[in-house]
C-alpha cells in the first residue's frame, strides 16, 4: 500500500520515515523491530507504512555524499529541521487524517500502543 493510499483509506495509519541501513544512531534497527511487533498486534486494524528516506540506497555503497532524500521526506518538512540527518520519525494518524502522535527517534511498543489505541477508539 502506498502512503497516499493509506492516508485515503478509512483506517488509522502508523507511518515511519526511516533508513535503517543508513541511520546515524543505533535506534533505527530496533525501531523497525518494534514497529513490526506493533503491526503483528494490530494487523487489519491500521495501515502500517515504511517510507525509505533515500531514493538511491543501492547506489550509495558507503559514500554518504551520494545520498538523495526522497521527495516525500522533503514534502513532510524533515529536511528543514535544524540538524536533521536521517533519524527516524513515526506518526500515528487517525482515520480522519489528523496526526494524533509523532515521535522522533526510538519510541517504545507501549507508547505506540497507547497512541494507536487512542485513534482506534475514535474510529
CSV table of C-alpha atoms in Angstrom, one decimal:
chain,number,residue,atom,x,y,z
A,1,UNK,CA,0.0,0.0,0.0
A,2,UNK,CA,1.4,3.4,-0.9
A,3,UNK,CA,1.5,6.3,1.5
A,4,UNK,CA,-1.2,8.2,-0.5
A,5,UNK,CA,-3.5,5.1,-0.5
A,6,UNK,CA,-3.0,4.7,3.3
A,7,UNK,CA,-3.9,8.3,4.0
A,8,UNK,CA,-7.1,8.0,1.9
A,9,UNK,CA,-8.1,4.7,3.5
A,10,UNK,CA,-10.6,4.8,6.4
A,11,UNK,CA,-8.2,3.0,8.8
A,12,UNK,CA,-5.8,4.8,11.1
A,13,UNK,CA,-2.2,4.9,9.9
A,14,UNK,CA,1.2,4.2,11.5
A,15,UNK,CA,3.8,5.8,9.3
A,16,UNK,CA,7.6,5.6,9.8
A,17,UNK,CA,10.2,7.5,7.9
A,18,UNK,CA,13.5,5.7,8.4
A,19,UNK,CA,16.5,4.3,6.7
A,20,UNK,CA,17.8,1.5,8.9
A,21,UNK,CA,20.8,0.8,6.6
A,22,UNK,CA,22.0,4.4,6.8
A,23,UNK,CA,20.8,5.6,10.2
A,24,UNK,CA,23.2,7.7,12.2
A,25,UNK,CA,22.1,6.3,15.5
A,26,UNK,CA,21.7,2.8,16.8
A,27,UNK,CA,18.0,3.1,17.2
A,28,UNK,CA,16.7,2.6,13.6
A,29,UNK,CA,17.0,-1.2,13.5
A,30,UNK,CA,15.4,-1.7,16.9
A,31,UNK,CA,12.6,0.8,15.9
A,32,UNK,CA,11.8,-1.3,12.8
A,33,UNK,CA,11.6,-4.4,15.1
A,34,UNK,CA,9.2,-2.5,17.5
A,35,UNK,CA,7.0,-1.4,14.6
A,36,UNK,CA,6.9,-4.9,13.2
A,37,UNK,CA,5.7,-6.1,16.7
A,38,UNK,CA,3.0,-3.4,16.7
A,39,UNK,CA,1.9,-4.4,13.2
A,40,UNK,CA,1.6,-8.1,14.3
A,41,UNK,CA,-0.6,-7.0,17.2
A,42,UNK,CA,-2.9,-4.7,15.2
A,43,UNK,CA,-2.9,-6.3,11.7
A,44,UNK,CA,-6.0,-5.4,9.9
A,45,UNK,CA,-6.9,-2.6,12.3
A,46,UNK,CA,-4.5,0.0,10.9
A,47,UNK,CA,-2.3,0.6,7.9
A,48,UNK,CA,1.5,0.3,8.5
A,49,UNK,CA,3.7,2.2,6.1
A,50,UNK,CA,7.5,2.4,6.0
A,51,UNK,CA,8.9,5.3,3.9
A,52,UNK,CA,12.5,4.9,3.0
A,53,UNK,CA,14.2,8.3,3.4
A,54,UNK,CA,16.6,7.8,0.5
A,55,UNK,CA,15.7,7.1,-3.1
A,56,UNK,CA,19.0,5.6,-4.1
A,57,UNK,CA,20.2,3.2,-1.4
A,58,UNK,CA,21.7,0.7,-3.9
A,59,UNK,CA,23.9,3.5,-5.4
A,60,UNK,CA,25.4,4.7,-2.1
A,61,UNK,CA,27.8,1.8,-1.4
A,62,UNK,CA,29.4,3.5,1.6
A,63,UNK,CA,29.6,7.0,0.1
A,64,UNK,CA,27.0,9.0,2.1
A,65,UNK,CA,27.7,12.1,-0.1
A,66,UNK,CA,25.7,10.2,-2.8
A,67,UNK,CA,22.5,10.1,-0.7
A,68,UNK,CA,19.4,11.6,-2.3
A,69,UNK,CA,16.4,12.3,0.0
A,70,UNK,CA,13.0,11.2,-1.3
A,71,UNK,CA,10.5,13.9,-2.3
A,72,UNK,CA,8.2,12.7,0.4
A,73,UNK,CA,10.7,13.4,3.2
A,74,UNK,CA,11.1,16.9,1.7
A,75,UNK,CA,7.3,17.4,1.5
A,76,UNK,CA,6.9,16.4,5.1
A,77,UNK,CA,9.5,19.0,6.1
A,78,UNK,CA,12.2,16.8,7.5
A,79,UNK,CA,15.0,18.5,5.5
A,80,UNK,CA,14.0,21.9,7.0
A,81,UNK,CA,14.6,20.6,10.6
A,82,UNK,CA,17.8,22.1,12.0
A,83,UNK,CA,20.4,19.4,12.3
A,84,UNK,CA,18.2,16.6,10.8
A,85,UNK,CA,20.2,14.0,9.0
A,86,UNK,CA,18.2,10.8,8.9
A,87,UNK,CA,16.8,9.9,12.3
A,88,UNK,CA,13.6,8.1,12.1
A,89,UNK,CA,10.2,9.7,12.7
A,90,UNK,CA,7.0,7.8,13.4
A,91,UNK,CA,3.5,9.2,13.1
A,92,UNK,CA,0.2,7.8,14.2
A,93,UNK,CA,-2.6,9.3,12.1
A,94,UNK,CA,-6.4,8.9,12.8
A,95,UNK,CA,-8.9,7.8,10.3
A,96,UNK,CA,-9.8,11.5,9.9
A,97,UNK,CA,-6.3,12.2,8.5
A,98,UNK,CA,-5.2,14.2,11.6
A,99,UNK,CA,-1.8,13.4,13.2
A,100,UNK,CA,-2.5,12.1,16.6
A,101,UNK,CA,1.1,11.5,17.8
A,102,UNK,CA,4.6,12.0,16.4
A,103,UNK,CA,7.8,10.5,17.7
A,104,UNK,CA,11.4,11.4,16.8
A,105,UNK,CA,13.9,8.6,17.1
A,106,UNK,CA,13.1,5.5,19.1
A,107,UNK,CA,9.6,5.0,20.6
A,108,UNK,CA,8.6,2.0,22.7
A,109,UNK,CA,5.9,-0.5,21.9
A,110,UNK,CA,3.9,0.7,24.9
A,111,UNK,CA,4.0,4.3,23.7
A,112,UNK,CA,2.9,3.2,20.2
A,113,UNK,CA,0.2,1.0,21.5
A,114,UNK,CA,-1.2,3.9,23.6
A,115,UNK,CA,-1.1,6.3,20.6
A,116,UNK,CA,-2.7,3.8,18.2
A,117,UNK,CA,-5.2,2.7,20.9
A,118,UNK,CA,-6.4,6.3,21.2
A,119,UNK,CA,-7.2,6.6,17.4
A,120,UNK,CA,-8.7,3.1,17.3
A,121,UNK,CA,-11.2,4.1,20.0
A,122,UNK,CA,-12.3,7.1,17.8
A,123,UNK,CA,-12.6,5.0,14.6
